[in-house]
C-alpha atoms as one frame of an Amber mdcrd trajectory, in Angstrom:
protein
  -0.968  -8.216  -4.215   2.350  -9.547  -3.172   5.354 -10.737  -6.015   7.023
 -12.736  -2.930   6.951 -11.043   0.207   6.374  -8.139  -1.689   3.520  -5.686
  -0.746   2.816  -4.153  -4.638  -0.440  -2.739  -5.829  -3.587  -2.253  -4.377
  -3.970  -3.221  -0.502  -7.073  -3.640   1.749  -6.402  -4.537   5.037  -9.275
  -5.982   7.466  -9.149  -6.366  10.963 -10.382  -9.422  13.083 -14.288  -8.387
  12.482 -14.513  -8.508   9.406 -14.517  -4.150   8.795 -12.288  -2.009   6.728
  -8.259  -1.166   8.984  -6.873   0.069   5.877  -6.274   0.698   2.464  -4.595
   2.111  -0.378  -1.774   1.982  -3.280   1.204   0.309  -2.598   3.765   1.064
  -6.468   4.629  -1.363  -9.355   6.977  -2.472 -11.120   5.443  -1.383 -14.575
   7.491  -2.989 -17.134   6.818  -6.410 -15.419   9.492  -7.803 -14.926   9.913
  -8.913 -11.373  12.912 -11.584 -11.676  14.450  -7.989 -12.040  16.761  -6.530
  -8.965  15.601  -3.499 -10.325  12.907  -4.552  -8.557  13.276  -4.420  -5.691
  12.996  -0.758  -5.344   9.020  -1.019  -5.564   9.087  -3.124  -2.202   5.943
  -2.341   0.091   5.869   1.442  -1.286   3.128   3.517  -0.244   2.013   5.516
  -2.790  -1.175   7.893  -3.655  -3.862   8.044  -0.767  -3.897   6.270   1.845
  -6.899   5.512   4.346  -6.851   4.670   7.814 -10.679   3.131   9.998 -11.332
   2.689  13.034 -12.904  -0.919  14.610 -15.707   0.759  14.320 -15.683   1.113
  10.598 -15.391   5.419  10.576 -12.516   6.956   9.180  -9.641   7.635  11.255
  -7.362   9.369   9.428  -6.300  10.072   4.764  -2.341  10.083   4.964  -0.965
  10.470   1.268   2.322   8.962   0.286   5.194  10.140  -2.408   7.532   6.727
  -2.268   6.796   6.487   0.679   7.336   9.334   2.037   4.598  11.143   4.052
   2.777  14.182   2.044   0.116  15.991   4.208
């Protein structure tokens, strides 16, 4: 999902071959008031488990984020 040019919510990206490249979660403005300047703090903020795949479809790495900061 995106709000204007801001990725929010569940994210899944693909290679040109159709294989999954990455999947994870961006934070969302839980108030639902996306017209508010306060929503800007949620734009593109990785939060939770992100899984990165190689072009063959195998898992390359799993990274956990809290407010866009890698924690493990």
